[in-house]
mmCIF file of C-alpha atoms in Angstrom:
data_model
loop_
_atom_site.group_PDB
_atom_site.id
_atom_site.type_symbol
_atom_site.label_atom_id
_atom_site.label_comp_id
_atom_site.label_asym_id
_atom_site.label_seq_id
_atom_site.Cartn_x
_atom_site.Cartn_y
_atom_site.Cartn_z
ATOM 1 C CA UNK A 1 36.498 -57.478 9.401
ATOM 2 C CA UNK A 2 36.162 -55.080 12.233
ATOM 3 C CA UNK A 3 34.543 -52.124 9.745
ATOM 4 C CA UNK A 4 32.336 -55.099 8.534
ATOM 5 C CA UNK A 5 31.249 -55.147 12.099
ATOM 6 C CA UNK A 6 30.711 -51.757 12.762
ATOM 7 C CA UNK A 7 28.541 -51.414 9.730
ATOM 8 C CA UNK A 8 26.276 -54.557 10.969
ATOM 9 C CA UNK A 9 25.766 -53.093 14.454
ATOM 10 C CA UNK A 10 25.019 -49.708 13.371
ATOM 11 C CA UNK A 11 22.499 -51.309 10.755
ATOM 12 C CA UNK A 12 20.726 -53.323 13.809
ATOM 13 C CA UNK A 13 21.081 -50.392 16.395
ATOM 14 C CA UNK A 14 18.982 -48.265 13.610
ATOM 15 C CA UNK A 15 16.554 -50.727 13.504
ATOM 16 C CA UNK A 16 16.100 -51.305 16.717
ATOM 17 C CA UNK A 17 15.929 -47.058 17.320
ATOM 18 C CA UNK A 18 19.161 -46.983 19.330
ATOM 19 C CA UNK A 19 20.264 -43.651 19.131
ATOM 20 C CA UNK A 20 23.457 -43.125 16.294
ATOM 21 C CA UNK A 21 25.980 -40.464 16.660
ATOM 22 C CA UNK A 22 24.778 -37.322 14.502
ATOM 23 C CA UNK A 23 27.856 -36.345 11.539
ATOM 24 C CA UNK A 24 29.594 -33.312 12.495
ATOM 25 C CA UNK A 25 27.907 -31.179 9.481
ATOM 26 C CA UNK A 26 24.233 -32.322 10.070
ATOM 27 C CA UNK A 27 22.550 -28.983 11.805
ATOM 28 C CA UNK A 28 20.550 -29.373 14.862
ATOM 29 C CA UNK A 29 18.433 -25.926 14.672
ATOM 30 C CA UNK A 30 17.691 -23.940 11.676
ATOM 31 C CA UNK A 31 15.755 -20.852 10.808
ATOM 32 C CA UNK A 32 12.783 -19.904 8.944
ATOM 33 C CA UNK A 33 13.044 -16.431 7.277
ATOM 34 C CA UNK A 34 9.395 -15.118 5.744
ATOM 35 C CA UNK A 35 8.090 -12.153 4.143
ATOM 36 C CA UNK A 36 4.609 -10.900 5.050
ATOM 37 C CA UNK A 37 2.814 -8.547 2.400
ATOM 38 C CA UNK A 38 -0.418 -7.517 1.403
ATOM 39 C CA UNK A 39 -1.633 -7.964 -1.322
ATOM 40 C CA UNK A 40 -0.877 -4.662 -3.636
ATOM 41 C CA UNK A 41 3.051 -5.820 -1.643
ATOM 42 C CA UNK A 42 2.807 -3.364 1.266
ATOM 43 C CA UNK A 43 4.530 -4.624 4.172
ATOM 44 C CA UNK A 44 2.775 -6.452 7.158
ATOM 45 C CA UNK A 45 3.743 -4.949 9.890
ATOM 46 C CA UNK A 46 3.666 -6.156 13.729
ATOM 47 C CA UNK A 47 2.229 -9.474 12.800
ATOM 48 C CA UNK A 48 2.639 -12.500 14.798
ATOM 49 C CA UNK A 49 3.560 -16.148 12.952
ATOM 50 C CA UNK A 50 2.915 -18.989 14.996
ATOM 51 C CA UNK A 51 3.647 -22.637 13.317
ATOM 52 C CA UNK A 52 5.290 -26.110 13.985
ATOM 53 C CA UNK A 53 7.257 -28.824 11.951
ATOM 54 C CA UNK A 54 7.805 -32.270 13.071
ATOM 55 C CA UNK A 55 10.650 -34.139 11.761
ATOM 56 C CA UNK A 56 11.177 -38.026 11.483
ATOM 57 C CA UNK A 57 14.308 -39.698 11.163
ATOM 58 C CA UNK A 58 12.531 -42.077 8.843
ATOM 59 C CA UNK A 59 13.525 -45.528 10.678
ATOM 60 C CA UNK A 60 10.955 -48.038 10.020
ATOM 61 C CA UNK A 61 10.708 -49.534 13.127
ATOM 62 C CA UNK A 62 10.818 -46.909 16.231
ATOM 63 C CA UNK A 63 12.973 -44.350 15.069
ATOM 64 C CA UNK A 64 13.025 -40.668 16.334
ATOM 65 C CA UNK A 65 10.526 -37.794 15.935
ATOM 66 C CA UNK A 66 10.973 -34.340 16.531
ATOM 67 C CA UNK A 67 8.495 -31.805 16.416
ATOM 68 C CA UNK A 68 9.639 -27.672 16.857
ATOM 69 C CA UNK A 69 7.079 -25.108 17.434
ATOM 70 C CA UNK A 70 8.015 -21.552 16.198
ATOM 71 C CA UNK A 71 6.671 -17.701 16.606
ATOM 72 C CA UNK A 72 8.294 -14.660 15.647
ATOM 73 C CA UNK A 73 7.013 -10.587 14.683
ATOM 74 C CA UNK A 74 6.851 -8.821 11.142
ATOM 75 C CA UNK A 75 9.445 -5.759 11.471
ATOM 76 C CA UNK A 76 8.960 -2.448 9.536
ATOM 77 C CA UNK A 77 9.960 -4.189 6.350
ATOM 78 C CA UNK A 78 7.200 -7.067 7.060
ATOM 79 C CA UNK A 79 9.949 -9.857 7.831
ATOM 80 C CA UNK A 80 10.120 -12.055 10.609
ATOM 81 C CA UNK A 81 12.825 -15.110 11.795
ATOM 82 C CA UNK A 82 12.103 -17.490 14.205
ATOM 83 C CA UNK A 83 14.880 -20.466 15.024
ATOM 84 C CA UNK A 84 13.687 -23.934 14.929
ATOM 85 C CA UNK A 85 15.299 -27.137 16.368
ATOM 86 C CA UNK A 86 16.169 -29.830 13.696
ATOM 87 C CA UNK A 87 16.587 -33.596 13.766
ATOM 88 C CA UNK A 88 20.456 -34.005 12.722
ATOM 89 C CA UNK A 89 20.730 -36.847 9.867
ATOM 90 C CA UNK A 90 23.591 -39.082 10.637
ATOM 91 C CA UNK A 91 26.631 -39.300 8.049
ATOM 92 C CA UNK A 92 25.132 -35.961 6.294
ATOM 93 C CA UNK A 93 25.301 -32.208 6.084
ATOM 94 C CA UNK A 94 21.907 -31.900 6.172
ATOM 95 C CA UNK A 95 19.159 -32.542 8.428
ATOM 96 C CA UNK A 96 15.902 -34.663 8.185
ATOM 97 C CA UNK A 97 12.792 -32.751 6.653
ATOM 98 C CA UNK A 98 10.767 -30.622 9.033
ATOM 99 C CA UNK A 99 7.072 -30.762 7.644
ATOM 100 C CA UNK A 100 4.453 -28.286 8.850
ATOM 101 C CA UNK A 101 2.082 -29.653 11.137
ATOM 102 C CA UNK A 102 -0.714 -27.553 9.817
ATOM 103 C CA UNK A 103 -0.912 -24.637 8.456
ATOM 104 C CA UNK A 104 0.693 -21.744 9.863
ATOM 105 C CA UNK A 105 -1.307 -19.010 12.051
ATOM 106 C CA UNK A 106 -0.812 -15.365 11.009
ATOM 107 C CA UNK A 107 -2.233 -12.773 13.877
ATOM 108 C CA UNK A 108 -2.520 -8.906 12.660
ATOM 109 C CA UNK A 109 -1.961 -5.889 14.904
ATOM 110 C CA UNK A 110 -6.188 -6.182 16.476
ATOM 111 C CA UNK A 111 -7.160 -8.416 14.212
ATOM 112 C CA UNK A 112 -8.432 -12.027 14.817
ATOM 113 C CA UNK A 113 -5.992 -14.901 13.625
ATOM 114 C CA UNK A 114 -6.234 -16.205 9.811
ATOM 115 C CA UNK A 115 -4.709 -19.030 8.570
ATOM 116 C CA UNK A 116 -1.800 -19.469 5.282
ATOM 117 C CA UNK A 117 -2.087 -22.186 2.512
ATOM 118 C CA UNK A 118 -0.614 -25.474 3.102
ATOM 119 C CA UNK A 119 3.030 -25.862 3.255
ATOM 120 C CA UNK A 120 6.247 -27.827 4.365
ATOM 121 C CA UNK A 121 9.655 -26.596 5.841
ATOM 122 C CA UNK A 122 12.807 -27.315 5.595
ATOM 123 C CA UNK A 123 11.514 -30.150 2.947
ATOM 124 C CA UNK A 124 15.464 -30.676 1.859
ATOM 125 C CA UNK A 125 17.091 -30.504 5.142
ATOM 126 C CA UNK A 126 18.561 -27.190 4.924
ATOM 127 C CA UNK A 127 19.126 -25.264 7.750
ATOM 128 C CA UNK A 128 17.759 -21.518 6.163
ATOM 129 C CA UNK A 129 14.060 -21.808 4.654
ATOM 130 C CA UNK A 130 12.991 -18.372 3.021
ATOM 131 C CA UNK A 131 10.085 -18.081 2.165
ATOM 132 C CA UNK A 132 7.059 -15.399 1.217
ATOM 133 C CA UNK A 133 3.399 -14.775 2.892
ATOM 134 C CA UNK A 134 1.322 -12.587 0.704
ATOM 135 C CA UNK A 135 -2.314 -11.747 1.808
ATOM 136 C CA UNK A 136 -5.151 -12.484 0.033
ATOM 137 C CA UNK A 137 -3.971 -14.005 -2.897
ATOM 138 C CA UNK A 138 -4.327 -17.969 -2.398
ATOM 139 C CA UNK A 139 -6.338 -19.439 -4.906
ATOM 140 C CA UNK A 140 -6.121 -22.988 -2.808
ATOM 141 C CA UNK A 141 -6.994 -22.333 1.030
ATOM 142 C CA UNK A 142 -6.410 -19.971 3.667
ATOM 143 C CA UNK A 143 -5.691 -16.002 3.919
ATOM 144 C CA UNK A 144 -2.339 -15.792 2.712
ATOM 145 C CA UNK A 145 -1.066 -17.699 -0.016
ATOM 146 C CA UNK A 146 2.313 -19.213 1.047
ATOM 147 C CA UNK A 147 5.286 -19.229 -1.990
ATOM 148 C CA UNK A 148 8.818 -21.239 -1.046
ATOM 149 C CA UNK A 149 11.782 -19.079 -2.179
ATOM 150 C CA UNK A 150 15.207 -20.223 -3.943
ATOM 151 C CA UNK A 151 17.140 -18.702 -0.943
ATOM 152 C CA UNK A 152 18.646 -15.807 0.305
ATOM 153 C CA UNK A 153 19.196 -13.668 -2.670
ATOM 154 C CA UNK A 154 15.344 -14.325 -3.906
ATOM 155 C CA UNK A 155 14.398 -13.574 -0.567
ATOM 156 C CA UNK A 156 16.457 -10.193 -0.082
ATOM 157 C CA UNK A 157 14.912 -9.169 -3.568
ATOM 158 C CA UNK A 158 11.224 -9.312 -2.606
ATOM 159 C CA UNK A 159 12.532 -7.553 0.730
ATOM 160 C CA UNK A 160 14.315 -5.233 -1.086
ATOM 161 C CA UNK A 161 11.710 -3.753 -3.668
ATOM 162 C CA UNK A 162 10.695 -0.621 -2.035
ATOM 163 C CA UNK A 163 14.461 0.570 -1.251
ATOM 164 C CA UNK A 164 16.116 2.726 -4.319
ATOM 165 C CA UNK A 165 19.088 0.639 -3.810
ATOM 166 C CA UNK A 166 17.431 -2.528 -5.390
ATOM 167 C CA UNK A 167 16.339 -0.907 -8.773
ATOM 168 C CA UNK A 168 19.333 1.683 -8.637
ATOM 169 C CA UNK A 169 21.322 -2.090 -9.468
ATOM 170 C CA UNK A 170 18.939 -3.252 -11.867
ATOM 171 C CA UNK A 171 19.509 -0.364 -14.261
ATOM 172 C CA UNK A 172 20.397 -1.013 -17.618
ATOM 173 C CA UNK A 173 21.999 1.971 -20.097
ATOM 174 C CA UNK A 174 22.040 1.121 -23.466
ATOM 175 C CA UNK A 175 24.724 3.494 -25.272
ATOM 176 C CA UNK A 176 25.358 3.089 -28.961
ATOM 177 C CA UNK A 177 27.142 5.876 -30.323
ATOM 178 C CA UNK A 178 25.457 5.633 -33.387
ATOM 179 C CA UNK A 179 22.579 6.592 -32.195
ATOM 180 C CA UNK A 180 21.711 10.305 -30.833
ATOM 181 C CA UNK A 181 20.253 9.109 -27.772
ATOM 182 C CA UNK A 182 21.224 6.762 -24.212
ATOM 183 C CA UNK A 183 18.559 4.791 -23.046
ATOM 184 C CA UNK A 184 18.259 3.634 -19.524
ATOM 185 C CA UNK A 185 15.570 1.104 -18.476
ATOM 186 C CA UNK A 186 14.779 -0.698 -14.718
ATOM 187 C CA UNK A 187 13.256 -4.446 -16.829
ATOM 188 C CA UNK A 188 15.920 -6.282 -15.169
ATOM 189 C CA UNK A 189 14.125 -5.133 -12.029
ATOM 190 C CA UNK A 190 10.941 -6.946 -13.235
ATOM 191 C CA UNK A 191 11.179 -10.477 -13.647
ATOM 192 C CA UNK A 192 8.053 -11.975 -14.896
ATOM 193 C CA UNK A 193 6.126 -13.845 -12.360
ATOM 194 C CA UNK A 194 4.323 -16.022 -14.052
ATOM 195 C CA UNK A 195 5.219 -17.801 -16.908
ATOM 196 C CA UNK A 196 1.976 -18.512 -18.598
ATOM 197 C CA UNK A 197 1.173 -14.988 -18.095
ATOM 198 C CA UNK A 198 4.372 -12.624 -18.375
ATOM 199 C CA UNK A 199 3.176 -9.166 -17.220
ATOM 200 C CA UNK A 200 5.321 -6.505 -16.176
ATOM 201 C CA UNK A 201 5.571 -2.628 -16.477
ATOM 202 C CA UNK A 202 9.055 -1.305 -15.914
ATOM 203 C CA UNK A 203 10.262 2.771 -16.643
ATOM 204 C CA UNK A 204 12.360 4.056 -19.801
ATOM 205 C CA UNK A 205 14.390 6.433 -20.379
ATOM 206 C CA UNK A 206 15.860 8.277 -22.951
ATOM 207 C CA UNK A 207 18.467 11.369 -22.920
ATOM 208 C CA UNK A 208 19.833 13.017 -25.886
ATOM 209 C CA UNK A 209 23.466 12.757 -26.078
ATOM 210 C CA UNK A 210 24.328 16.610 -26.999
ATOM 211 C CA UNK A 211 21.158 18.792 -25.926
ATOM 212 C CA UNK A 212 20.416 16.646 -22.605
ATOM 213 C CA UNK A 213 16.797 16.259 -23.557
ATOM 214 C CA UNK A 214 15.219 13.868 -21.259
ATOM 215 C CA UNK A 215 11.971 11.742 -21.899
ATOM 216 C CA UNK A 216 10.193 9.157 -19.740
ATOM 217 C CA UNK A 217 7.794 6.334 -20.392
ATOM 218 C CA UNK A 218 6.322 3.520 -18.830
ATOM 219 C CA UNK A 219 6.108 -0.170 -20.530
ATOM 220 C CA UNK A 220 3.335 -2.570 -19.978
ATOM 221 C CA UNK A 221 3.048 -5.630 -21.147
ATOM 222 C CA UNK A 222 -0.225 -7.430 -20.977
ATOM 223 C CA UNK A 223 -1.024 -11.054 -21.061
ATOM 224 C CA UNK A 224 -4.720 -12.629 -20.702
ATOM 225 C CA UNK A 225 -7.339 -14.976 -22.422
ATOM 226 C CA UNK A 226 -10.512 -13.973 -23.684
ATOM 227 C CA UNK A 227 -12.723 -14.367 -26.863
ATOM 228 C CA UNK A 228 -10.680 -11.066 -28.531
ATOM 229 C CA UNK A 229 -7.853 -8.936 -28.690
ATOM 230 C CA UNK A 230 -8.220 -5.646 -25.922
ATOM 231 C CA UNK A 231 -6.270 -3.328 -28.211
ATOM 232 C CA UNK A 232 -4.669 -1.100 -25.263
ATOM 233 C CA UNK A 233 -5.155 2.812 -26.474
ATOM 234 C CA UNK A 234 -4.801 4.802 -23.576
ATOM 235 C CA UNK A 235 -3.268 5.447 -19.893
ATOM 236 C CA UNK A 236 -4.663 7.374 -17.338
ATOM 237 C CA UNK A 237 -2.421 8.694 -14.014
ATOM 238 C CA UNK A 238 -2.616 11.377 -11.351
ATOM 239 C CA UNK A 239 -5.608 12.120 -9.625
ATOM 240 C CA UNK A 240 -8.122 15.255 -9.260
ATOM 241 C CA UNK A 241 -7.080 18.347 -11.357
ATOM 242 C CA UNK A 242 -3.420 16.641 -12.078
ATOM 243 C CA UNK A 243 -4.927 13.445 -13.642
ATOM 244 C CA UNK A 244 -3.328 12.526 -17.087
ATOM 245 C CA UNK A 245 -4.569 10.753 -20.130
ATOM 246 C CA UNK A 246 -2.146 10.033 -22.789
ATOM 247 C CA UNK A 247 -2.312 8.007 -25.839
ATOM 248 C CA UNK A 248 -0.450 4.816 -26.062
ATOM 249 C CA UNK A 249 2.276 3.757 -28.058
ATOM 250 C CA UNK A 250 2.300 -0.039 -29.558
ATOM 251 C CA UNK A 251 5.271 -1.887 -29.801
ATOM 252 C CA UNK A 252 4.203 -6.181 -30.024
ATOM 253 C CA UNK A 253 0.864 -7.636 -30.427
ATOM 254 C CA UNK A 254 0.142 -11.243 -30.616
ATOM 255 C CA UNK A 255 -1.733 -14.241 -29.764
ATOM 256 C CA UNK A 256 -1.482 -17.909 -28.828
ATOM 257 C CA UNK A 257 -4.379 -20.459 -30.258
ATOM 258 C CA UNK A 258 -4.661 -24.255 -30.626
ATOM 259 C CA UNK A 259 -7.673 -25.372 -32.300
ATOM 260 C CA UNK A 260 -9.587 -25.833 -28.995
ATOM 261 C CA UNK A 261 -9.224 -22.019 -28.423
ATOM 262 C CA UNK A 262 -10.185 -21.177 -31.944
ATOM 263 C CA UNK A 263 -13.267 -23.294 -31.095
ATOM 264 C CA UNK A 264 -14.027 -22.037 -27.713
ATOM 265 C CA UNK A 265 -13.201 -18.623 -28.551
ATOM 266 C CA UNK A 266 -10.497 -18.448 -26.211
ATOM 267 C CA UNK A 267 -6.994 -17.467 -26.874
ATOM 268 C CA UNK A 268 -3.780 -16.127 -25.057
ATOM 269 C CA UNK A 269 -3.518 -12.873 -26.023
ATOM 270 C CA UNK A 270 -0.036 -10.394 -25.249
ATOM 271 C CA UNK A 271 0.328 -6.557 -25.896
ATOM 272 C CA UNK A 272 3.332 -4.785 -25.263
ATOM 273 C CA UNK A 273 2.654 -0.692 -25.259
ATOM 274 C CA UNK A 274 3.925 1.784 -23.863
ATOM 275 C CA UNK A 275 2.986 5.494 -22.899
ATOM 276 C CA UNK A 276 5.414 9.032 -21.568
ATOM 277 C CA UNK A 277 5.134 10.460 -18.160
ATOM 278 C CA UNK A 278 5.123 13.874 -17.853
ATOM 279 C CA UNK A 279 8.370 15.735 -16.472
ATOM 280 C CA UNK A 280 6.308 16.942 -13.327
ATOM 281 C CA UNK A 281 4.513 13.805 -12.747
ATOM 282 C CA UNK A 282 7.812 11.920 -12.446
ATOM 283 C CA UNK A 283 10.019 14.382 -10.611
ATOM 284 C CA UNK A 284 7.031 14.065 -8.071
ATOM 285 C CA UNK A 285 7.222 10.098 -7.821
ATOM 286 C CA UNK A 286 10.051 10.682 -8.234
ATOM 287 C CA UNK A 287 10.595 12.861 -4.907
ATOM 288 C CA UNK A 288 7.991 10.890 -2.998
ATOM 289 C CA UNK A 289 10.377 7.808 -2.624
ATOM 290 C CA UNK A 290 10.703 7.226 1.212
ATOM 291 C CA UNK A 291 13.388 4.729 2.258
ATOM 292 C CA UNK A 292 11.913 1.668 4.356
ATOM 293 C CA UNK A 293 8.377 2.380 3.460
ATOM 294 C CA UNK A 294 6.981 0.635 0.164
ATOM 295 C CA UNK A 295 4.868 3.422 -1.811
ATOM 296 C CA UNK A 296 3.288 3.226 -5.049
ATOM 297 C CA UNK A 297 2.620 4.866 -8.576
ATOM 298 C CA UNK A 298 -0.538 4.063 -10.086
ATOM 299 C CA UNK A 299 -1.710 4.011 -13.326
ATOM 300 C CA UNK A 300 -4.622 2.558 -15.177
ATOM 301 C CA UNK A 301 -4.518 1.437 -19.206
ATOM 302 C CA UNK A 302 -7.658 1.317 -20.823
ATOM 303 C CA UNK A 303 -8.326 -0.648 -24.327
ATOM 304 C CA UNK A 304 -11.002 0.025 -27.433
ATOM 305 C CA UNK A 305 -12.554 -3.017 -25.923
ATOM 306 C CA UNK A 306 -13.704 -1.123 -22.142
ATOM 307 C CA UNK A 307 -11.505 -3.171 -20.012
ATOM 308 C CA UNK A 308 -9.548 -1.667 -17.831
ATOM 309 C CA UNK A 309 -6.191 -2.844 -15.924
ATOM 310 C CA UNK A 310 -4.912 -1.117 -13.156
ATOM 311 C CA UNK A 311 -1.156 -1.113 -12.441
ATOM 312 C CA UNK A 312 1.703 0.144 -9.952
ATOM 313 C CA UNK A 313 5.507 0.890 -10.193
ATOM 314 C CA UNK A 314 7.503 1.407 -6.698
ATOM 315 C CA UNK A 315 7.940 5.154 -5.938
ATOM 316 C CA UNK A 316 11.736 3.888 -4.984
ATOM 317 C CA UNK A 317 11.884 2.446 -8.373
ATOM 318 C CA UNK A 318 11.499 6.677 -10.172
ATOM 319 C CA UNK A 319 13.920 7.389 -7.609
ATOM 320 C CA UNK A 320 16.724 4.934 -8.739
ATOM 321 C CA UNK A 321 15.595 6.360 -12.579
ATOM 322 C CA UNK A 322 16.171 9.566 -11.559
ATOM 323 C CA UNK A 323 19.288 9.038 -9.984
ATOM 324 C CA UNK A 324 20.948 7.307 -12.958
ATOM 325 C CA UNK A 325 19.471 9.744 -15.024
ATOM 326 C CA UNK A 326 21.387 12.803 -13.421
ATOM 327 C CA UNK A 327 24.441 10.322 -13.644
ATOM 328 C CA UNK A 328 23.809 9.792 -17.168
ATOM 329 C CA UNK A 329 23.716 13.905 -17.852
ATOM 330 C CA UNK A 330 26.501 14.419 -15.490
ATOM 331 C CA UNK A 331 28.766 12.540 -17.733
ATOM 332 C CA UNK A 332 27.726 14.035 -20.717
ATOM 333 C CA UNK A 333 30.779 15.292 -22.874
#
């Protein structure tokens, strides 16, 4: 009888917007994490974020809103992490959702402020939200394209892809005794971002058991719609007197098409080649890795058709390659 009680009072001092005592687990501040990058994935650096959330404990009548405002600086790495109060939920671990008031305000080192695409935090009532701000790639609205993370681990990846520590994990060696060779590859290191179109490049390597021989290559895989097939046939890298053009090597060609595309002329097409890197070439991107500081490889592959796609690989990622290659020959019987 008396917990009946309880429960009726509590019900009629909720709807009345008497305040209820918050459960012991439900935060009362929280903190947004974000990433700030450019759009080739250089770091923003020195950048102020300004926002604000308001949260609502959704009563229906009266009821209690909250709303935060938030500012913090990009460091070297472009990330920034402001604290934020919450509105605890009562009986819960969580707290109520904190959605953006508008969207958030993005000032560069002497430059005027810009705004990001629409967005909402802390939509589940967690108390971390990570979460990525990359410049000049919304589609939607505003000057950086906002893109929620899955959490810590997703966030500390995209953080961590110009350190040699990131890719020297994401290493795979393939050993079959066999075979005459051990190849080592950084794909894991390259998740596809898109799922309707799966491009990636990653490095390859491949040492010769006995004699040591070492070769490198880059992969590319290529993903896009248009009226024909590109055919990839060559890659170009370096610059000046030390620019490269190699042939390329196929490995998968294929193509998507419903009877709309067949009509239109428009299918999904995917090519999968790859092409070698000179010795030089990647001891040099090799060397050029600088911890804390994202860098970049170029290269360009160019198809029978004339298009032309330009691509990058992390200088840190050659570095990690390296690395586990002189691990690889160091353990050679």
């Amino acid at each position: 009888m008396q917990q009946l009680l309880a429960l009726v009072l509590g019900a009629i001092g909720a709807l009345a917007g008497l305040p209820t005592p918050a459960f012991a687990g439900s935060p009362e501040t929280g903190r947004i994490h974000l990433l700030l990058l450019h759009a080739d994935e250089q770091p923003v650096v020195g950048a102020t974020v300004r926002g604000a959330c308001r949260s609502d404990d959704g009563a229906f009548f009266g009821g209690t809103k909250l709303e935060a405002p938030w500012s913090c600086t990009s460091d070297a790495l472009g990330v920034c992490s402001a604290q934020v109060r919450l509105l605890p939920k009562p009986g819960s671990d969580q707290a109520n959702a904190c959605k953006a008031l508008a969207p958030t305000e993005i000032v560069e080192r002497g430059a005027a402020a810009v705004k990001s695409s629409y967005f909402t935090f802390f939509a589940d009532g967690r108390a971390e939200s990570f979460n990525l701000l990359q410049k000049g790639t919304s589609w939607k609205h505003g000057d950086y394209l906002f893109k929620s993370l899955n959490g810590q681990a997703e966030f500390d990846d995209w953080k961590g892809r110009n350190t040699g520590d990131y890719y020297q994990r994401r290493v795979s060696v393939q050993d079959d005794p066999a075979t005459a060779l051990r190849t080592l590859d950084t794909a894991a290191a390259h998740a596809p971002q898109s799922r309707e179109y799966p491009n990636t490049e990653f490095l390859r390597a491949r040492v010769d058991r006995k004699s040591g021989q070492t070769t490198v290559e880059v992969v590319v895989t290529d993903t896009y719609i248009d009226y024909a097939m590109h055919l990839l046939d060559r890659a170009r890298y370096g610059s000046g007197a030390s620019e490269t053009t190699v042939a390329v090597t196929v490995g998968k060609q294929g193509s998507t098409c419903n009877m709309r595309d067949l009509f239109e002329r428009k299918c999904t097409y995917q090519e999968t080649v790859s092409f070698p890197v000179d010795t030089q070439s990647f001891r040099q991107a090799a060397a050029s890795y600088q911890p804390d500081k994202r860098t970049l490889w170029s290269f360009q592959i160019l198809a029978k058709s004339g298009h032309t796609r330009v691509r990058s690989l992390s200088h840190a990622e050659f570095h990690a390659l390296a690395q586990a290659i002189e691990k690889t020959l160091a353990d050679r019987p």
